[in-house]
């Protein structure tokens, strides 16, 4: 196990949460379309409903009120989904990172299963207006307002059900993307909070240094590409211009935090931690060769830290070794029994 593999496992967990959010919005879209189809059937002639008939006896407002109530319940469900996902992310990242660091050193680091209080403190956004209920309250109000406008304009223009459906699908697609963006940003913030907790505990017995690792693709913002490969200062901060942060997504600046896909890579006592059966990844010679190859690829080929790491990792091989091996599952079970 290494940090790249841990990141990949957690990325898959986040994708699962995003798919669950999409399911909620798809169900609501289907229900709203069915509701509008029924209105066209009841009040329409030749496939078109009359605004006069739809608006008579407060019918339109009653239908919009029903949509608002349903969306309110949907957003409550989405908040619950995200919070459950965040809790899983916190626990899994904390334990996997703890296992990796513990098994990569000879020191007992004193890791324990995170308490409920520890997790809740990490989940709480310190900025009041950026908490999930506040953010999604604004999103819910926006989509209700937009649906009211789109549906009313469609009826007033005498559009067919098909034209109205396109309007509704576009509106729901817009709010679905915003919800997934929030989930992605919050998931990243939680992973960074975990890293700080791991760093605090592991630093009691080992020397930890950390490096900023950007994503591979061209969608990486300029500031984060410039941060790529930067080592944190003696106080644990990364620097960009006048700003500083101890981890990705913790700058407190929207342009630096939103939808950031960067990671922190930790080095323990100057070595990149990795633990597998039959291989000594903490061997001094191997670690020096790996570090030198990474630096060379970044300097000579202009690769990002992640690209250089992946390329060097494939080429530099650690020595074989016969030592007792404890799997992550065995280690986690043992940790639970000690609680």
CSV table of C-alpha atoms in Angstrom, one decimal:
chain,number,residue,atom,x,y,z
A,1,UNK,CA,0.0,0.0,0.0
A,2,UNK,CA,1.2,3.5,-0.8
A,3,UNK,CA,-0.4,7.0,-0.7
A,4,UNK,CA,-1.3,7.0,-4.4
A,5,UNK,CA,-3.3,3.8,-3.9
A,6,UNK,CA,-5.1,5.3,-0.8
A,7,UNK,CA,-6.0,8.4,-2.9
A,8,UNK,CA,-7.4,6.1,-5.6
A,9,UNK,CA,-9.5,4.1,-3.2
A,10,UNK,CA,-11.0,7.3,-1.7
A,11,UNK,CA,-11.6,8.9,-5.1
A,12,UNK,CA,-13.8,5.9,-5.9
A,13,UNK,CA,-15.7,6.3,-2.7
A,14,UNK,CA,-16.3,10.0,-3.6
A,15,UNK,CA,-17.6,8.9,-7.1
A,16,UNK,CA,-20.0,6.6,-5.4
A,17,UNK,CA,-21.4,9.5,-3.4
A,18,UNK,CA,-21.7,11.6,-6.5
A,19,UNK,CA,-23.7,8.9,-8.2
A,20,UNK,CA,-26.1,8.6,-5.3
A,21,UNK,CA,-26.7,12.4,-5.6
A,22,UNK,CA,-27.4,12.0,-9.3
A,23,UNK,CA,-30.0,9.3,-8.5
A,24,UNK,CA,-31.9,11.7,-6.2
A,25,UNK,CA,-32.0,14.4,-8.9
A,26,UNK,CA,-32.9,12.0,-11.6
A,27,UNK,CA,-35.9,10.7,-9.6
A,28,UNK,CA,-37.1,14.2,-8.9
A,29,UNK,CA,-36.7,15.2,-12.6
A,30,UNK,CA,-38.8,12.1,-13.6
A,31,UNK,CA,-41.5,13.1,-11.0
A,32,UNK,CA,-41.6,16.7,-12.2
A,33,UNK,CA,-41.9,15.7,-15.8
A,34,UNK,CA,-44.7,13.3,-15.0
A,35,UNK,CA,-46.4,16.1,-13.1
A,36,UNK,CA,-46.2,18.5,-16.0
A,37,UNK,CA,-47.3,15.8,-18.5
A,38,UNK,CA,-50.4,15.3,-16.4
A,39,UNK,CA,-51.1,19.1,-16.4
A,40,UNK,CA,-50.8,19.1,-20.2
A,41,UNK,CA,-53.2,16.2,-20.4
A,42,UNK,CA,-55.7,17.8,-18.1
A,43,UNK,CA,-55.6,21.3,-19.4
A,44,UNK,CA,-54.2,21.0,-22.9
A,45,UNK,CA,-55.7,21.0,-26.3
A,46,UNK,CA,-53.7,19.4,-29.2
A,47,UNK,CA,-50.7,18.9,-26.9
A,48,UNK,CA,-50.6,22.4,-25.6
A,49,UNK,CA,-51.9,23.6,-22.3
A,50,UNK,CA,-53.5,27.0,-21.9
A,51,UNK,CA,-51.9,29.4,-19.3
A,52,UNK,CA,-55.4,30.7,-18.5
A,53,UNK,CA,-56.7,27.2,-17.6
A,54,UNK,CA,-53.5,26.2,-15.8
A,55,UNK,CA,-53.5,29.3,-13.7
A,56,UNK,CA,-57.2,29.1,-12.9
A,57,UNK,CA,-58.3,28.4,-9.3
A,58,UNK,CA,-54.6,28.8,-8.2
A,59,UNK,CA,-53.8,25.5,-9.9
A,60,UNK,CA,-50.3,26.7,-11.0
A,61,UNK,CA,-49.2,27.9,-7.5
A,62,UNK,CA,-50.4,24.6,-5.9
A,63,UNK,CA,-48.4,22.6,-8.4
A,64,UNK,CA,-45.3,24.7,-7.7
A,65,UNK,CA,-45.8,24.4,-4.0
A,66,UNK,CA,-45.8,20.7,-4.3
A,67,UNK,CA,-42.5,20.8,-6.3
A,68,UNK,CA,-41.0,23.0,-3.7
A,69,UNK,CA,-41.9,20.6,-0.9
A,70,UNK,CA,-40.5,17.6,-2.8
A,71,UNK,CA,-37.3,19.5,-3.5
A,72,UNK,CA,-36.9,20.4,0.1
A,73,UNK,CA,-37.1,16.7,1.1
A,74,UNK,CA,-34.6,15.9,-1.7
A,75,UNK,CA,-32.0,18.4,-0.4
A,76,UNK,CA,-32.3,17.1,3.1
A,77,UNK,CA,-31.6,13.6,1.7
A,78,UNK,CA,-28.6,15.0,-0.2
A,79,UNK,CA,-27.2,16.6,2.9
A,80,UNK,CA,-27.5,13.3,4.7
A,81,UNK,CA,-25.8,11.5,1.8
A,82,UNK,CA,-22.9,13.9,1.8
A,83,UNK,CA,-22.4,13.7,5.6
A,84,UNK,CA,-22.4,9.9,5.6
A,85,UNK,CA,-19.9,10.0,2.7
A,86,UNK,CA,-17.7,12.4,4.6
A,87,UNK,CA,-17.7,10.2,7.7
A,88,UNK,CA,-16.7,7.2,5.7
A,89,UNK,CA,-14.0,9.2,4.0
A,90,UNK,CA,-12.6,10.4,7.3
A,91,UNK,CA,-12.5,7.0,8.9
A,92,UNK,CA,-11.1,5.2,5.9
A,93,UNK,CA,-8.4,7.7,5.1
A,94,UNK,CA,-7.4,8.1,8.7
A,95,UNK,CA,-7.0,4.4,9.3
A,96,UNK,CA,-5.3,3.6,5.9
A,97,UNK,CA,-2.8,6.5,6.4
A,98,UNK,CA,-2.2,5.4,10.0
A,99,UNK,CA,-1.6,1.8,8.9
A,100,UNK,CA,0.8,2.9,6.1
A,101,UNK,CA,2.9,5.2,8.3
A,102,UNK,CA,2.9,2.8,11.3
A,103,UNK,CA,4.1,-0.2,9.2
A,104,UNK,CA,6.7,1.9,7.4
A,105,UNK,CA,8.6,2.8,10.6
A,106,UNK,CA,9.9,1.0,13.6
A,107,UNK,CA,8.2,3.5,16.0
A,108,UNK,CA,4.9,3.0,17.7
A,109,UNK,CA,2.9,6.0,16.7
A,110,UNK,CA,-0.1,5.5,19.0
A,111,UNK,CA,-2.9,5.7,16.4
A,112,UNK,CA,-6.4,4.9,17.6
A,113,UNK,CA,-9.8,4.6,15.8
A,114,UNK,CA,-11.1,8.2,15.4
A,115,UNK,CA,-13.8,9.1,18.0
A,116,UNK,CA,-17.2,10.5,17.1
A,117,UNK,CA,-16.2,13.9,18.5
A,118,UNK,CA,-13.0,14.0,16.4
A,119,UNK,CA,-14.9,13.2,13.2
A,120,UNK,CA,-17.7,15.8,13.9
A,121,UNK,CA,-15.1,18.5,14.7
A,122,UNK,CA,-13.5,17.9,11.3
A,123,UNK,CA,-16.8,17.8,9.4
A,124,UNK,CA,-18.0,21.2,10.8
A,125,UNK,CA,-17.2,24.0,8.3
A,126,UNK,CA,-15.8,26.9,10.4
A,127,UNK,CA,-17.4,29.4,8.0
A,128,UNK,CA,-21.1,29.7,8.9
A,129,UNK,CA,-22.4,30.5,5.4
A,130,UNK,CA,-20.4,27.6,3.9
A,131,UNK,CA,-22.0,24.8,6.0
A,132,UNK,CA,-24.0,22.3,4.0
A,133,UNK,CA,-27.5,23.4,5.2
A,134,UNK,CA,-26.7,27.1,4.3
A,135,UNK,CA,-25.2,26.2,0.9
A,136,UNK,CA,-28.0,23.9,-0.1
A,137,UNK,CA,-30.7,26.3,1.2
A,138,UNK,CA,-29.5,28.8,-1.4
A,139,UNK,CA,-29.3,26.1,-4.1
A,140,UNK,CA,-32.8,24.9,-3.3
A,141,UNK,CA,-34.2,28.4,-3.4
A,142,UNK,CA,-32.5,29.0,-6.7
A,143,UNK,CA,-33.8,25.9,-8.4
A,144,UNK,CA,-37.4,26.5,-7.1
A,145,UNK,CA,-37.3,30.0,-8.4
A,146,UNK,CA,-35.9,28.9,-11.8
A,147,UNK,CA,-38.4,26.1,-12.2
A,148,UNK,CA,-41.2,28.5,-11.4
A,149,UNK,CA,-40.0,30.9,-14.1
A,150,UNK,CA,-39.3,28.2,-16.8
A,151,UNK,CA,-42.6,26.4,-16.3
A,152,UNK,CA,-44.6,29.6,-16.2
A,153,UNK,CA,-42.9,31.0,-19.3
A,154,UNK,CA,-43.5,27.8,-21.1
A,155,UNK,CA,-47.2,27.7,-20.4
A,156,UNK,CA,-47.5,31.4,-21.3
A,157,UNK,CA,-45.7,30.9,-24.6
A,158,UNK,CA,-48.1,28.0,-25.4
A,159,UNK,CA,-45.2,25.5,-25.8
A,160,UNK,CA,-45.7,21.8,-26.1
A,161,UNK,CA,-44.8,19.4,-23.3
A,162,UNK,CA,-41.6,18.4,-25.2
A,163,UNK,CA,-40.4,22.0,-25.2
A,164,UNK,CA,-41.2,22.4,-21.5
A,165,UNK,CA,-39.4,19.2,-20.7
A,166,UNK,CA,-36.2,20.5,-22.3
A,167,UNK,CA,-36.5,23.6,-20.1
A,168,UNK,CA,-36.9,21.5,-16.9
A,169,UNK,CA,-34.1,19.1,-17.8
A,170,UNK,CA,-31.7,22.0,-18.3
A,171,UNK,CA,-32.7,23.6,-15.0
A,172,UNK,CA,-32.3,20.3,-13.1
A,173,UNK,CA,-29.0,19.5,-14.8
A,174,UNK,CA,-27.7,22.9,-13.6
A,175,UNK,CA,-28.6,22.3,-9.9
A,176,UNK,CA,-27.4,18.7,-10.0
A,177,UNK,CA,-23.9,19.9,-11.2
A,178,UNK,CA,-23.8,22.5,-8.4
A,179,UNK,CA,-24.7,19.9,-5.8
A,180,UNK,CA,-22.0,17.5,-7.0
A,181,UNK,CA,-19.5,20.3,-7.0
A,182,UNK,CA,-20.3,21.0,-3.3
A,183,UNK,CA,-19.9,17.3,-2.5
A,184,UNK,CA,-16.6,17.1,-4.3
A,185,UNK,CA,-15.2,20.2,-2.6
A,186,UNK,CA,-16.4,19.1,0.8
A,187,UNK,CA,-15.0,15.6,0.3
A,188,UNK,CA,-11.6,17.1,-0.5
A,189,UNK,CA,-11.7,19.4,2.5
A,190,UNK,CA,-12.4,16.4,4.8
A,191,UNK,CA,-9.4,14.5,3.3
A,192,UNK,CA,-7.2,17.5,4.1
A,193,UNK,CA,-8.5,17.6,7.6
A,194,UNK,CA,-7.7,14.0,8.0
A,195,UNK,CA,-4.1,14.6,6.8
A,196,UNK,CA,-3.7,17.3,9.5
A,197,UNK,CA,-4.9,14.9,12.2
A,198,UNK,CA,-2.5,12.2,10.9
A,199,UNK,CA,0.3,14.7,10.7
A,200,UNK,CA,-0.2,15.9,14.3
A,201,UNK,CA,-0.1,12.3,15.7
A,202,UNK,CA,2.7,10.9,13.6
A,203,UNK,CA,4.9,14.0,14.2
A,204,UNK,CA,5.2,13.0,17.8
A,205,UNK,CA,7.5,10.1,17.0
A,206,UNK,CA,8.7,10.7,13.4
A,207,UNK,CA,9.9,13.5,11.2
A,208,UNK,CA,7.2,14.3,8.6
A,209,UNK,CA,7.6,16.5,5.6
A,210,UNK,CA,5.0,17.0,2.9
A,211,UNK,CA,4.9,17.8,-0.8
A,212,UNK,CA,2.1,19.3,-2.9
A,213,UNK,CA,1.0,17.0,-5.7
A,214,UNK,CA,-1.2,18.4,-8.5
A,215,UNK,CA,-3.3,16.4,-10.9
A,216,UNK,CA,-1.9,15.2,-14.2
A,217,UNK,CA,-4.3,16.9,-16.7
A,218,UNK,CA,-4.5,20.3,-18.3
A,219,UNK,CA,-7.5,21.3,-16.2
A,220,UNK,CA,-5.3,22.1,-13.2
A,221,UNK,CA,-5.5,25.8,-12.4
A,222,UNK,CA,-2.3,27.8,-12.8
A,223,UNK,CA,-1.7,28.4,-9.1
A,224,UNK,CA,-1.9,24.7,-8.3
A,225,UNK,CA,0.4,23.8,-11.1
A,226,UNK,CA,2.9,26.3,-9.7
A,227,UNK,CA,2.5,24.7,-6.3
A,228,UNK,CA,3.2,21.2,-7.7
A,229,UNK,CA,6.3,19.7,-6.0
A,230,UNK,CA,6.5,22.4,-3.4
A,231,UNK,CA,7.6,21.3,0.1
A,232,UNK,CA,5.8,22.8,3.1
A,233,UNK,CA,7.8,25.2,5.3
A,234,UNK,CA,9.0,24.3,8.8
A,235,UNK,CA,5.6,25.2,10.2
A,236,UNK,CA,3.8,22.9,7.7
A,237,UNK,CA,2.5,25.7,5.3
A,238,UNK,CA,2.4,25.8,1.5
A,239,UNK,CA,2.7,29.3,0.0
A,240,UNK,CA,1.3,30.9,-3.1
A,241,UNK,CA,1.6,34.7,-3.3
A,242,UNK,CA,0.4,36.3,-0.1
A,243,UNK,CA,-1.7,33.1,0.8
A,244,UNK,CA,-0.6,30.1,2.8
A,245,UNK,CA,-2.3,26.8,3.7
A,246,UNK,CA,-1.4,23.6,5.5
A,247,UNK,CA,-3.2,21.4,2.9
A,248,UNK,CA,-5.1,21.5,-0.4
A,249,UNK,CA,-8.6,23.0,-0.1
A,250,UNK,CA,-7.8,24.8,3.2
A,251,UNK,CA,-6.7,28.2,1.8
A,252,UNK,CA,-10.0,29.9,2.7
A,253,UNK,CA,-10.0,31.3,-0.8
A,254,UNK,CA,-12.8,30.2,-3.2
A,255,UNK,CA,-10.6,30.3,-6.3
A,256,UNK,CA,-8.0,28.1,-4.6
A,257,UNK,CA,-10.3,25.6,-2.9
A,258,UNK,CA,-13.4,24.9,-5.0
A,259,UNK,CA,-13.1,21.6,-7.0
A,260,UNK,CA,-9.4,21.2,-6.1
A,261,UNK,CA,-8.1,17.7,-6.9
A,262,UNK,CA,-4.6,18.0,-5.5
A,263,UNK,CA,-3.1,15.9,-2.8
A,264,UNK,CA,-0.5,16.1,0.0
A,265,UNK,CA,2.2,13.4,-0.2
A,266,UNK,CA,4.0,12.7,3.1
A,267,UNK,CA,7.6,11.7,3.6
A,268,UNK,CA,8.5,9.9,6.8
A,269,UNK,CA,12.0,10.5,8.1
A,270,UNK,CA,12.9,11.6,4.5
A,271,UNK,CA,11.4,8.6,2.8
A,272,UNK,CA,8.2,7.9,0.8
A,273,UNK,CA,6.3,5.4,2.9
A,274,UNK,CA,5.2,2.1,1.2
A,275,UNK,CA,4.4,-1.3,2.7
A,276,UNK,CA,4.0,-4.6,0.9
A,277,UNK,CA,4.7,-8.2,1.4
A,278,UNK,CA,8.2,-9.4,0.3
A,279,UNK,CA,9.6,-5.9,-0.6
A,280,UNK,CA,11.5,-3.4,1.5
A,281,UNK,CA,10.3,-0.1,0.2
A,282,UNK,CA,11.9,1.8,3.1
A,283,UNK,CA,15.4,0.6,2.1
A,284,UNK,CA,17.8,3.6,2.1
A,285,UNK,CA,19.4,2.9,-1.3
A,286,UNK,CA,16.0,2.4,-3.0
A,287,UNK,CA,14.6,5.6,-1.4
A,288,UNK,CA,17.6,7.7,-2.6
A,289,UNK,CA,17.3,6.3,-6.1
A,290,UNK,CA,13.6,7.0,-6.3
A,291,UNK,CA,14.0,10.5,-5.0
A,292,UNK,CA,16.8,11.3,-7.4
A,293,UNK,CA,14.8,9.9,-10.4
A,294,UNK,CA,11.7,11.9,-9.4
A,295,UNK,CA,13.8,15.1,-9.2
A,296,UNK,CA,15.5,14.4,-12.5
A,297,UNK,CA,12.2,13.8,-14.3
A,298,UNK,CA,10.7,17.0,-13.0
A,299,UNK,CA,13.8,19.1,-13.8
A,300,UNK,CA,14.8,17.5,-17.2
A,301,UNK,CA,11.4,16.6,-18.6
A,302,UNK,CA,9.2,19.2,-16.9
A,303,UNK,CA,6.9,16.6,-15.5
A,304,UNK,CA,4.5,17.3,-12.7
A,305,UNK,CA,5.4,15.7,-9.3
A,306,UNK,CA,2.7,13.0,-9.9
A,307,UNK,CA,3.9,12.2,-13.4
A,308,UNK,CA,7.5,12.0,-12.2
A,309,UNK,CA,6.6,9.9,-9.2
A,310,UNK,CA,4.6,7.4,-11.4
A,311,UNK,CA,7.4,7.1,-14.0
A,312,UNK,CA,10.1,6.7,-11.4
A,313,UNK,CA,8.1,4.2,-9.4
A,314,UNK,CA,7.8,1.9,-12.4
A,315,UNK,CA,11.5,2.0,-13.1
A,316,UNK,CA,13.1,1.9,-9.6
A,317,UNK,CA,12.6,-1.4,-7.8
A,318,UNK,CA,13.0,-2.1,-4.1
A,319,UNK,CA,15.0,-5.1,-2.8
A,320,UNK,CA,13.2,-8.3,-1.8
A,321,UNK,CA,13.1,-9.0,1.9
A,322,UNK,CA,11.6,-11.8,4.1
A,323,UNK,CA,10.0,-10.1,7.1
A,324,UNK,CA,6.7,-10.6,9.0
A,325,UNK,CA,3.8,-9.0,7.2
A,326,UNK,CA,0.5,-7.7,8.6
A,327,UNK,CA,-2.3,-6.8,6.2
A,328,UNK,CA,-4.4,-3.7,6.5
A,329,UNK,CA,-7.4,-5.8,7.5
A,330,UNK,CA,-5.4,-7.6,10.2
A,331,UNK,CA,-4.0,-4.4,11.5
A,332,UNK,CA,-7.4,-2.7,11.6
A,333,UNK,CA,-9.0,-5.7,13.5
A,334,UNK,CA,-6.1,-5.6,16.0
A,335,UNK,CA,-6.6,-1.8,16.5
A,336,UNK,CA,-10.4,-2.3,17.1
A,337,UNK,CA,-9.7,-5.0,19.7
A,338,UNK,CA,-7.3,-2.7,21.6
A,339,UNK,CA,-10.0,0.0,22.0
